Structures are given as C-alpha cells and as structure tokens.
Short mmCIF file of C-alpha atoms in Angstrom, two decimals:
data_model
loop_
_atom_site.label_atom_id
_atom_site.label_comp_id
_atom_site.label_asym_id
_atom_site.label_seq_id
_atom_site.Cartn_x
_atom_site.Cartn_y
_atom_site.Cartn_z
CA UNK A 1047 124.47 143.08 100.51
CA UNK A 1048 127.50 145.84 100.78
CA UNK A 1049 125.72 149.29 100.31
CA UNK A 1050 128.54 149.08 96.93
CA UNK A 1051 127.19 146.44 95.90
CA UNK A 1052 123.15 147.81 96.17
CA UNK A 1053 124.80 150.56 94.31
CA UNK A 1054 125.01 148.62 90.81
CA UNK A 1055 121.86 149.09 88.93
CA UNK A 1056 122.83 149.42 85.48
CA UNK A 1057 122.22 145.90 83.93
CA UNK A 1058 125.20 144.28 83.81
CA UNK A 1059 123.48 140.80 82.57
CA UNK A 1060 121.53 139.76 79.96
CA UNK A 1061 119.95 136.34 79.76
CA UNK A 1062 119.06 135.31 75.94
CA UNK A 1063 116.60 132.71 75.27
CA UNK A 1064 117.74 130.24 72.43
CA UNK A 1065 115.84 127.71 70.66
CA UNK A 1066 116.50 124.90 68.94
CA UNK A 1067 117.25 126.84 65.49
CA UNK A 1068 120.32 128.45 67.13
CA UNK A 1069 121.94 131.24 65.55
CA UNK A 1070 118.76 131.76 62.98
CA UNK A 1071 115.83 132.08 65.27
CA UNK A 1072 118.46 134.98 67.22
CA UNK A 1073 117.34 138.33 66.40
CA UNK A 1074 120.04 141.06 65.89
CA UNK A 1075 120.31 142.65 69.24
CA UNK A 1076 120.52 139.06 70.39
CA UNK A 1077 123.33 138.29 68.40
CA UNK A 1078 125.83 141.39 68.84
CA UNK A 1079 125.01 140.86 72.51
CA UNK A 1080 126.67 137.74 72.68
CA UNK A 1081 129.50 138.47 69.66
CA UNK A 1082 130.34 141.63 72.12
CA UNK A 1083 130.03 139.31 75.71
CA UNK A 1084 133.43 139.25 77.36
CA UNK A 1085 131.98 135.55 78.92
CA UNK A 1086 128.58 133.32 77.94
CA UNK A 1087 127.26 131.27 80.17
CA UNK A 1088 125.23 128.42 79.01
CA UNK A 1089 124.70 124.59 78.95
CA UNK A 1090 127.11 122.88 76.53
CA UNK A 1091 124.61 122.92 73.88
CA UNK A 1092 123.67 125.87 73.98
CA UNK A 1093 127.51 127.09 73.72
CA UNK A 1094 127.47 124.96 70.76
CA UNK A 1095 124.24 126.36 69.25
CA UNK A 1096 125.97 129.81 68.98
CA UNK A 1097 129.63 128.81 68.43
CA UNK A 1098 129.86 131.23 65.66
CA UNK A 1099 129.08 134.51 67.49
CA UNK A 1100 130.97 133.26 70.72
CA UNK A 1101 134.93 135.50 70.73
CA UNK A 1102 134.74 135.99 74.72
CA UNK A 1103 134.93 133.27 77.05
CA UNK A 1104 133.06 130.25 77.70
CA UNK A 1105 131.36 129.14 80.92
CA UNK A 1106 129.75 125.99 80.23
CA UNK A 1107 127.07 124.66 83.43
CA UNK A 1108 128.89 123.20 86.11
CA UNK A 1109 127.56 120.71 88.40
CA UNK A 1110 125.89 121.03 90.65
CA UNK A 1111 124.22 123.98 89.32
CA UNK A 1112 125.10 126.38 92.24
CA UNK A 1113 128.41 126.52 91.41
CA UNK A 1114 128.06 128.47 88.04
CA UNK A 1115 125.39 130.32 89.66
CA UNK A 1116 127.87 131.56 92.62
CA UNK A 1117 130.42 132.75 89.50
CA UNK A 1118 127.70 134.70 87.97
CA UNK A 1119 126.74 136.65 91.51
CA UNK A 1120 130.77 137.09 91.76
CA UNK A 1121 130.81 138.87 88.37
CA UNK A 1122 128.17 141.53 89.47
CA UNK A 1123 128.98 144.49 87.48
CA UNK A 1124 131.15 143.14 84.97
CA UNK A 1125 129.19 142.38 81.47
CA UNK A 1126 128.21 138.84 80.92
CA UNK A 1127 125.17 137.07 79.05
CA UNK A 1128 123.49 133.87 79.95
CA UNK A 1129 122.03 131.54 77.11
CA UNK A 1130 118.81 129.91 78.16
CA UNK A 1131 115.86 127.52 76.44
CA UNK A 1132 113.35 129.25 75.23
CA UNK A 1133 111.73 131.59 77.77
CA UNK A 1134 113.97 131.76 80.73
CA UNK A 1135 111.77 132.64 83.17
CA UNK A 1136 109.22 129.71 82.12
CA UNK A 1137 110.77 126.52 84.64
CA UNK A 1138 114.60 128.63 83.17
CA UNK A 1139 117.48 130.09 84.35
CA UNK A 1140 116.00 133.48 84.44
CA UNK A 1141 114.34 132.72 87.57
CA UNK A 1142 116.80 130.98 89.31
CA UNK A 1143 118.99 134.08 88.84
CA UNK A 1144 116.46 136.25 89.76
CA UNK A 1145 116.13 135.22 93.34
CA UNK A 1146 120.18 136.08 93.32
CA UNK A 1147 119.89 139.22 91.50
CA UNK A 1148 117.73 142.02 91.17
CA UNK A 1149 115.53 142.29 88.13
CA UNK A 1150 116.80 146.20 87.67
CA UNK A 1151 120.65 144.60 87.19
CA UNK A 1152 118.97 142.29 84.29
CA UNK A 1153 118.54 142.36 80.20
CA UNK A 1154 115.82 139.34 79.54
CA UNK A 1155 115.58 138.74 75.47
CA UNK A 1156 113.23 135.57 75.39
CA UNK A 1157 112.21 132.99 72.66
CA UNK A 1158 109.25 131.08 72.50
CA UNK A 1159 109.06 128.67 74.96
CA UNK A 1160 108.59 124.79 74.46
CA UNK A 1161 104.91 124.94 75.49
CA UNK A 1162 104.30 127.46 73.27
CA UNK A 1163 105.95 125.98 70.29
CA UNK A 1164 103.90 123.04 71.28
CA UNK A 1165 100.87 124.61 71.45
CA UNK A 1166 101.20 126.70 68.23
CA UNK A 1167 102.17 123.04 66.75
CA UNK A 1168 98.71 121.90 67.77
CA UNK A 1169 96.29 124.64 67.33
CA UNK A 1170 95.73 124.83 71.31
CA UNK A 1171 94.80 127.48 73.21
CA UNK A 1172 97.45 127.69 75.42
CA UNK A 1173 95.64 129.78 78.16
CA UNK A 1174 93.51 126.69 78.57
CA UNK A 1175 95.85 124.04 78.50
CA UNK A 1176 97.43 122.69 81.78
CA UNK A 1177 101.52 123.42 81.61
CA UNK A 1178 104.02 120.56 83.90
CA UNK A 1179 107.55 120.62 83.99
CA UNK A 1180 108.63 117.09 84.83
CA UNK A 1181 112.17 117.82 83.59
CA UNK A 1182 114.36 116.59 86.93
CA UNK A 1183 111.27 116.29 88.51
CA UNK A 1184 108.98 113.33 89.15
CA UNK A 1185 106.77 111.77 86.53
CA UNK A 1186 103.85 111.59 89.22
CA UNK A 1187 103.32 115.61 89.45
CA UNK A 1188 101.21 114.70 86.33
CA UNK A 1189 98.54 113.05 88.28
CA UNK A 1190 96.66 115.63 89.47
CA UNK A 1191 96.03 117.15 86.12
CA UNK A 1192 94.59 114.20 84.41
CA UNK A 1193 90.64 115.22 84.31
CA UNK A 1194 88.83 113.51 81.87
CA UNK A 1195 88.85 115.78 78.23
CA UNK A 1196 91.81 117.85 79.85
CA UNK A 1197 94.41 119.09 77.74
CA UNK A 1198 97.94 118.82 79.31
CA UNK A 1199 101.60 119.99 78.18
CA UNK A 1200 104.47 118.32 80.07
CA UNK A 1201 108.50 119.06 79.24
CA UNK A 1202 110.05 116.17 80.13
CA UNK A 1203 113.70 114.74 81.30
CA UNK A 1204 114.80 112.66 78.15
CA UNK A 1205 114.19 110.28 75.55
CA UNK A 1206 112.60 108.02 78.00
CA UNK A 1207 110.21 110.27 79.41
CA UNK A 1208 107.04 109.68 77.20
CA UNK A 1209 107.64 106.19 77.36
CA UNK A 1210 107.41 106.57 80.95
CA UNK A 1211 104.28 108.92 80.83
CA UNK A 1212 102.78 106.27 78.98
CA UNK A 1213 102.77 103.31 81.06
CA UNK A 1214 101.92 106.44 84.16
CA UNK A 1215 98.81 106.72 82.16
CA UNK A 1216 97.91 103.09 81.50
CA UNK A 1217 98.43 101.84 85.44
CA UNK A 1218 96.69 104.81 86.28
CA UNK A 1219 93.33 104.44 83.71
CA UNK A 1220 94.00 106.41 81.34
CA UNK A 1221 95.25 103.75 78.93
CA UNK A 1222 93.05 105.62 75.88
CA UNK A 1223 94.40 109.10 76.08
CA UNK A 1224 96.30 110.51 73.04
CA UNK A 1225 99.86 111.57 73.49
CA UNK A 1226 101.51 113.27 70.70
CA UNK A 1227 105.35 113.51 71.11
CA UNK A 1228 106.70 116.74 70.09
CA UNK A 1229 110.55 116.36 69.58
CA UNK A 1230 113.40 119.39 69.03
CA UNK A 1231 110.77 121.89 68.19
CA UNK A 1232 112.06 124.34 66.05
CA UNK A 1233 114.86 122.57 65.39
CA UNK A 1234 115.98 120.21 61.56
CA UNK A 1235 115.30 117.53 63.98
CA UNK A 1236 111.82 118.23 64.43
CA UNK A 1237 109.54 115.28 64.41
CA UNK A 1238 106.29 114.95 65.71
CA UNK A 1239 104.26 111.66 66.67
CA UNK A 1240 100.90 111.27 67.82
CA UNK A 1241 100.38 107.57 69.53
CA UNK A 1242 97.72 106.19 71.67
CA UNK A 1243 99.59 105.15 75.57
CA UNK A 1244 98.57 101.87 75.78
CA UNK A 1245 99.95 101.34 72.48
CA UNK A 1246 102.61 103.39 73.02
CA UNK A 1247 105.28 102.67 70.49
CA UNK A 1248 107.85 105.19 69.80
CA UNK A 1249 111.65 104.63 69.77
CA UNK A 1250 114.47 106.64 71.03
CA UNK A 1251 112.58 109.96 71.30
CA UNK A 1252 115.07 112.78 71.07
CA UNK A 1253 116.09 114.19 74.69
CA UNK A 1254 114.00 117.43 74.19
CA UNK A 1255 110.88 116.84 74.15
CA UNK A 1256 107.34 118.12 75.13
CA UNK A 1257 104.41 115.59 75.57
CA UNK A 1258 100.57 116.75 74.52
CA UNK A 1259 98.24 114.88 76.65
CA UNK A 1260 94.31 114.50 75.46
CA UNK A 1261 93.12 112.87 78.27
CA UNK A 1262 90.85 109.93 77.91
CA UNK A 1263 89.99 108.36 81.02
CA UNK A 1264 88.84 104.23 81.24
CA UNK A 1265 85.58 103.06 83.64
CA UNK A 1266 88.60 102.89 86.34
CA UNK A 1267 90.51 105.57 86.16
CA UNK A 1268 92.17 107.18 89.12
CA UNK A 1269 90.17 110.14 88.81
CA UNK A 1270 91.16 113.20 91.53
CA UNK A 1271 88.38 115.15 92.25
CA UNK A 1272 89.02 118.68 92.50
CA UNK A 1273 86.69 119.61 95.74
CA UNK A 1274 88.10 118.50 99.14
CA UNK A 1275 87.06 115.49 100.98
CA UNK A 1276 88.07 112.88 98.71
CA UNK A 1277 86.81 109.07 98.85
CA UNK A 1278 88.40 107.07 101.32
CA UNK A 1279 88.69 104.59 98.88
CA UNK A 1280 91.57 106.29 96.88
CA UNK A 1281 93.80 106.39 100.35
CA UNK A 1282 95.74 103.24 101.16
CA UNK A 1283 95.15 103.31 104.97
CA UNK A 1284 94.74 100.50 108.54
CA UNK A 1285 91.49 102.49 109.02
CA UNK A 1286 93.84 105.08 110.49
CA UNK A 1287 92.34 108.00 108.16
CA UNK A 1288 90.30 111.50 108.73
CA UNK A 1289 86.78 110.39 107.32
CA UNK A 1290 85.79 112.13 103.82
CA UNK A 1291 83.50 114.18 105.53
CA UNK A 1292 84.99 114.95 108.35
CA UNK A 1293 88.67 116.13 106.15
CA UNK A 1294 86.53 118.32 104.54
CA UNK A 1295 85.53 120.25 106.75
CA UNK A 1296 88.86 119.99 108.32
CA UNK A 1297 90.21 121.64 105.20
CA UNK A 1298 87.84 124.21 105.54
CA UNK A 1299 89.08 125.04 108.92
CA UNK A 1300 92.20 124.94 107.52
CA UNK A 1301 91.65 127.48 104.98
CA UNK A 1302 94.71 126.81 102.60
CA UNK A 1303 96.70 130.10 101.31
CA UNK A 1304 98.50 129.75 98.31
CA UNK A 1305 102.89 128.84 99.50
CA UNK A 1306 101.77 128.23 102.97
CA UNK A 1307 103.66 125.30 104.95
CA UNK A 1308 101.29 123.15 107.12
CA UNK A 1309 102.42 120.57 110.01
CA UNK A 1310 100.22 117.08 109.68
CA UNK A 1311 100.91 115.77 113.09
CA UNK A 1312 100.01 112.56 113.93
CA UNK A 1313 99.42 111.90 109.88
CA UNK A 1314 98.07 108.64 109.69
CA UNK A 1315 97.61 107.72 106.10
CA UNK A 1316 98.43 111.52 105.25
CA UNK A 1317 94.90 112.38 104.09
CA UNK A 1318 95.18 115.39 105.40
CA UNK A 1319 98.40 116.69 104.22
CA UNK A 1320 98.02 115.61 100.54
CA UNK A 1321 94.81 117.57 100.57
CA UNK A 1322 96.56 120.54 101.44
CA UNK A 1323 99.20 120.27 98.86
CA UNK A 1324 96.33 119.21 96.35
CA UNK A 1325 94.42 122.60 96.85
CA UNK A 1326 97.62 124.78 94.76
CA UNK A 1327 101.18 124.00 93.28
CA UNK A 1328 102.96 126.22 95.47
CA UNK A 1329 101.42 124.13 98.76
CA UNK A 1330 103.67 123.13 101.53
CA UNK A 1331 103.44 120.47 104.02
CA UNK A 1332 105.35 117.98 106.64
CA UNK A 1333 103.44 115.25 108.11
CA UNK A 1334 104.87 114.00 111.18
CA UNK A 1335 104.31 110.13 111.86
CA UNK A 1336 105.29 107.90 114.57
CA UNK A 1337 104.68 104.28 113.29
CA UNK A 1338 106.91 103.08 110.78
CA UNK A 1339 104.63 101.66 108.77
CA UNK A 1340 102.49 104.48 108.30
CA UNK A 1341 104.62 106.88 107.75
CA UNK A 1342 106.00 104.66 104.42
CA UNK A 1343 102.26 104.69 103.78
CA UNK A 1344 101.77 108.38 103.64
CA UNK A 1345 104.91 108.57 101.60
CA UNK A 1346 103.17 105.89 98.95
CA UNK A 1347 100.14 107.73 99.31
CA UNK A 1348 101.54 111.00 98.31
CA UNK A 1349 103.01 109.66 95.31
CA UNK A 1350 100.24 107.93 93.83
CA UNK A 1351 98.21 111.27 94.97
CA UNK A 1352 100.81 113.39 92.49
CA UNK A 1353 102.77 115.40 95.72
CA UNK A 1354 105.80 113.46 96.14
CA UNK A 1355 106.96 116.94 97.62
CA UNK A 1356 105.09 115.66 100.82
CA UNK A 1357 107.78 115.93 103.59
CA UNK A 1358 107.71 112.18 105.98
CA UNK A 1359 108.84 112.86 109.47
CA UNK A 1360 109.08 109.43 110.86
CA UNK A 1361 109.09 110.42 114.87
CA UNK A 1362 106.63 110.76 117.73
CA UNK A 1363 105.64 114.27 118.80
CA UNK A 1364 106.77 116.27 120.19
CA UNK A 1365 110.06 115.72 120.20
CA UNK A 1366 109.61 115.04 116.09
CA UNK A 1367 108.98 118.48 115.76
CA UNK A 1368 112.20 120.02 117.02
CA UNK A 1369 114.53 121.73 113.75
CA UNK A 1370 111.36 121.34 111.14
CA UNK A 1371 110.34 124.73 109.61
CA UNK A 1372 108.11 127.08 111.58
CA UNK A 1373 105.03 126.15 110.24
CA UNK A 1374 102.36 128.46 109.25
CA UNK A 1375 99.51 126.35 110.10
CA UNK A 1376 99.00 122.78 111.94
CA UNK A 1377 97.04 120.33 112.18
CA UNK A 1378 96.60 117.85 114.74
CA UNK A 1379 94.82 114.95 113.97
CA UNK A 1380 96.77 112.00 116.10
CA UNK A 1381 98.60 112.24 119.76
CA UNK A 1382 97.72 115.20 120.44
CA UNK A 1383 96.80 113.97 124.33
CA UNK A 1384 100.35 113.13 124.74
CA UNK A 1385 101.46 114.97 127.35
CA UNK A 1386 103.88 118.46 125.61
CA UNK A 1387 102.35 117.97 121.84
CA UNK A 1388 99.62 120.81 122.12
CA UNK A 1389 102.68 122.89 123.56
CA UNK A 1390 105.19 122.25 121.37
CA UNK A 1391 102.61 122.91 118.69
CA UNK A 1392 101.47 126.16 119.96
CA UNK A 1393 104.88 127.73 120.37
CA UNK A 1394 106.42 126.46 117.38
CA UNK A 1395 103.28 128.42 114.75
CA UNK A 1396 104.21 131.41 113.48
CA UNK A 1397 102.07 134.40 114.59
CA UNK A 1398 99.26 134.85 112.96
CA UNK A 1399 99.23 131.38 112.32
CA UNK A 1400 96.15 128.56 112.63
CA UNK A 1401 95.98 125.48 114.56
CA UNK A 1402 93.13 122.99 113.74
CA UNK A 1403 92.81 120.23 116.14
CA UNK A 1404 90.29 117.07 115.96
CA UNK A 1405 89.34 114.81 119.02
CA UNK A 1406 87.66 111.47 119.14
CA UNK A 1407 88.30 110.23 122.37
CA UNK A 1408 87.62 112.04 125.75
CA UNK A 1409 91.19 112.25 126.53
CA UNK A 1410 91.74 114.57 123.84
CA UNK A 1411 88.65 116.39 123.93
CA UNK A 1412 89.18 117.40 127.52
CA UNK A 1413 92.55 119.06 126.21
CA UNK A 1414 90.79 120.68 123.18
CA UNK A 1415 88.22 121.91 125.84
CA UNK A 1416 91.24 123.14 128.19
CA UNK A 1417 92.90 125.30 125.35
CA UNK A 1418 89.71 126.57 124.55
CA UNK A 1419 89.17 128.02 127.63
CA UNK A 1420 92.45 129.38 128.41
CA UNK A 1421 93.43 131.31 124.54
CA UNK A 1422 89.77 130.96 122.77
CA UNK A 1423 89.18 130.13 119.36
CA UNK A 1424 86.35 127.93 118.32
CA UNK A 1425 84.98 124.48 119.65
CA UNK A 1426 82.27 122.45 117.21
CA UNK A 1427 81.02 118.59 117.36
CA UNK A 1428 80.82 117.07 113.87
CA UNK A 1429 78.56 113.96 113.50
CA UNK A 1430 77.88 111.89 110.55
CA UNK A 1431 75.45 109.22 110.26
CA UNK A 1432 75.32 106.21 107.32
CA UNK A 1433 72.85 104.69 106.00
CA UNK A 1434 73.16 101.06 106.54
CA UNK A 1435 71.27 97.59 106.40
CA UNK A 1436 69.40 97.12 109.44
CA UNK A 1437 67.75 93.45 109.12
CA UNK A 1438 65.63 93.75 105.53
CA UNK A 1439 65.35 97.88 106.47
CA UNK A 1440 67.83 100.85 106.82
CA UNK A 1441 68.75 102.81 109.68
CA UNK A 1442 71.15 105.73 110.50
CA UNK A 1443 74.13 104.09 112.21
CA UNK A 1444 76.37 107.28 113.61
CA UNK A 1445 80.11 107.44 113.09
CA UNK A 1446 82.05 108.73 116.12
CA UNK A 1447 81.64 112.54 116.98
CA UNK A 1448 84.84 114.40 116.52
CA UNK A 1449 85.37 117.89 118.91
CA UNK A 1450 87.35 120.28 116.82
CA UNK A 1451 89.11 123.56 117.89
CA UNK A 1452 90.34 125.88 115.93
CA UNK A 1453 92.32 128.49 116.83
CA UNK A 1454 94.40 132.02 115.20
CA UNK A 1455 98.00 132.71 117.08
CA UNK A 1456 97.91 136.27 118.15
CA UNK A 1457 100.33 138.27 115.59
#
C-alpha cells in the first residue's frame, strides 16, 4: 500500500447489518447513513429492503464476488455504506472486507444475526449451542457436530437445504433427531416448523433459513468421537491405514496448532489427515497419494468424515510435492524409503516446523535411523499386542512395531 493510501484513517465505510424487517428493524443512525450514502452496496435484496432511504447510487453484488469487492477497495476514501445480513462479521461481508481494509477505515452497525434470532426463537443458550454455516458450503461440515443430545444451528443455502440435512441425518443415524425449520426470521414471512428427519415433510422452505438440530442418535449412528485415534472401522480402507493406536499417538507427535497446514504423504486411506483437520475448524491439510484408487478413497473418506476441505494430491513423492504450500508440519506415513522423499520433505517445512515419520519395514527404519543421527530429534518403537483366540484360550498376538522419528526444523 502507497504511504497515501496508509494515510486514510478516517472511516470512510460503514457496513450496516439488515434483517429481514428492512427499513423497521434500522435504527436512526442506520438510516440517515444510508439516505446520506453517495453509493450502497448490497445484494439485490437487500437494495430492495431499503429502497426508500436509497437517493445515491446503487451497487448491487456482482459475480463473482471479487469484483464488487475490488470497486469497494478502489473507492477508499470516498463515503460509501455496505448493507449486510444480520451481523456482518458472523460468516458476512464485514469480514471479507476486513482482510482488504483496515478495521480503523470502518463504521460496523450490526443486527442480530440469524443464529441469534434462532436461538432467542428457541429459548437456547446460544453460548452452548454449536453454530455451522453451510450456506455455499457443503452439507457434510455438519458431521462432526452431531454428538448425541447436541444442540446445533446451521444457516443454510436455500429452500432445499433442510430437506437435504434431513436425509444427511437419516443415512448417517440420526434418523430421530428433531429439526425445527426457522424461515425469514424477523421477517412477515416468518414461519417456523419443527419436524422429525426421517419424517421430514416440509415444502418449499423459504431460501433463508436456519435449521435447529436436537440431535438424537439411532443404535448405528455414525458417531465421531472427539479424542484421536478413531476406530478403524469408520475408515473405508485395503488395509492400507495407520492403526487406531498407533494414529494416536501419531497425532500426539503431531501436536496440532489451531490454522496450521500439514502434508499427509503417502496418505493411504487419509486417516491421518482427517484427524488433523478433525482436531479444530481452522485445520489445514494436503494428503499426497500415489495410487489412484486410494487417493479417491481418502477423498470419500473425508467427506463422510465432515472435511471435504481435505486437499487430494494424486502423485508419487517427491515429485508430487513440487508448487503445494510450504507446509508447516508433515507427516510421512507411506514411501518415505523412496529414494529424494525424506529430502524433498525436509527442505520444503517451514522453519520451525515438525516432521513425524513412521516405519514398518527395515528399509525405512534404516532411513529414520540415518536422519536421526545426522539432525536429531527423537526415535521410539511402538508395539501393540491383541488379544486373540488361540485354540479354546487367548494369547497376545503382536501387531508390527512401527520406528517413529520426530523431528523440529531449526527456525
């Protein structure tokens, strides 16, 4: 930024947050700001919403989305006001802007948001209630939220959305929960209908609309557990898969920090990497996977896991890796023998950075052993023994030991 452009501090926007009431739920600052704006930006309905105040120009959302943002960063310094839903800094514009422009150039006037409408609706504490934002986004982010008794909130895309998140609940075991359909809060169009999902029967919900979510979960429900190591069981997988036991304390090695970006090299059924992203929202991760079958299978796995976010490399290392972003931690749990993988992996972490490695043949466990040698770190042996039948008695039968190294990149 031009030092005469850093100069402009004064705000020079203000971002309103309109409901569904329009021009009557707008307090009084709110509307001379926008009778006084030389241009409002909004989405069409919003425009519409406060026609009445409106005598400067109107910017209506172009598409994609970039666009109008671009003409509001070209404006700088000129007045201008931005309509938004609700709270705009709640899944709004407000913070989309905000990574554009600094928060000492902005005027925020917010309404309620939908989840709190919602919640105020239902008597729920919102503080304990678990918030999603599925508008644009994909129905399965839900997944990881559905704990039996749980209370969630989810905005979603349009009229067909709880329909959706209905049969999402049914296929997943959760075919009892109650899921009250909150439609145009605030709004004369208000309407609100509580239905069970498998009976799910409501037609042509309105296109705004915020699903409550009392979750009831069947004898098979896909239940995700919220420590790390989960069953095998829940992973599609060719046996190709870091043991339960074994990805926990993986994980642990790991040590997850909240926006961090890890590399899942070699991901096999992607155990590992949908762990990762499992542990916090703001969780980052590629998994790199050379067989074409597998990688479809971490892809499927992710989904049905609730991180479709999961980046699929399909590509052997390391020439896979080339032009993916630096990651901040790695893990290698497949081809990491191959001869330039441990290299390629090395250089590319940032410093400061942690690489976990795990070894089940010799082959790799000499090269483990090598790097340990030459830069440190730490070497265990992890064995796990199962109980299993032997003749009319039980006996420990080991698993394979697996050498791990772990090691922190020098910042």
């Amino acid at each position: 930024m031009s030092n005469s452009a850093s100069a402009i501090v004064a705000p020079w926007l203000v971002i309103i947050g309109i409901g569904e009431d329009g021009v009557a739920g707008l307090g009084d600052e709110a509307k001379r700001l926008i009778a006084t704006a030389p241009v409002v930006f909004g989405g069409a309905r919003h425009l519409e919403l406060v026609a009445s105040l409106i005598t400067g120009e109107r910017q209506a959302w172009q598409s994609p989305f970039e666009k109008s943002v671009e003409a509001i960063v070209a404006r700088r310094g000129s007045p201008l006001v931005v309509l938004a839903s609700g709270d705009p800094f709640l899944f709004g514009v407000g913070a989309t802007l905000a990574r554009r422009i600094d928060a000492a150039e902005m005027r925020t006037i917010p309404a309620p948001s939908s989840f709190s409408l919602a919640a105020s609706r239902l008597g729920w504490a919102l503080q304990d209630v678990a918030t999603v934002s599925l508008h644009g986004r994909p129905l399965d982010l839900i997944r990881p939220h559905l704990q039996p008794g749980a209370r969630v909130l989810a905005l979603t895309s349009d009229g067909g959305g709880p329909k959706a998140l209905a049969a999402l609940l049914c296929d997943s075991g959760f075919g009892q929960s109650r899921l009250t359909v909150l439609e145009a809060l605030g709004g004369e169009r208000e309407r609100i209908s509580r239905q069970i999902a498998s009976s799910f029967a409501l037609e042509d919900p309105h296109s705004l609309n915020v699903c409550a979510i009392e979750v009831v979960a069947d004898s098979n429900a896909r239940v995700l557990p919220l420590a790390a190591g989960l069953d095998d069981a829940l992973f599609e997988h060719d046996g190709q898969i870091t043991k339960r036991e074994v990805r926990a304390l993986t994980l642990s090695a790991l040590a997850p920090r909240k926006g961090e970006l890890l590399w899942d090299v070699g991901a096999g059924s992607g155990s590992i990497a949908i762990e990762w992203m499992l542990a916090d929202p703001a969780m980052r991760a590629i998994a790199i996977e050379a067989s074409p079958e597998r990688a479809a299978r971490v892809g499927r796995n992710a989904t049905r896991f609730g991180v479709p976010g999961l980046a699929v490399v399909e590509g052997e290392a390391p020439g896979a890796l080339q032009g993916l972003a630096s990651p901040d931690v790695i893990f290698i749990g497949g081809g990491g023998s191959e001869p330039g993988v441990m290299d390629a992996a090395i250089a590319a972490l940032r410093p400061g950075g942690r690489l976990v490695a795990n070894a089940v043949t010799t082959e790799m466990e000499a090269v483990l052993i090598a790097q340990h040698a030459r830069l440190g770190g730490s070497l265990i042996r992890i064995g796990v023994a199962r109980a299993s039948p032997v003749g009319t008695m039980t006996g420990w039968r080991p698993a394979m030991p697996i050498t791990q190294w772990c090691w922190v990149k020098a910042g």
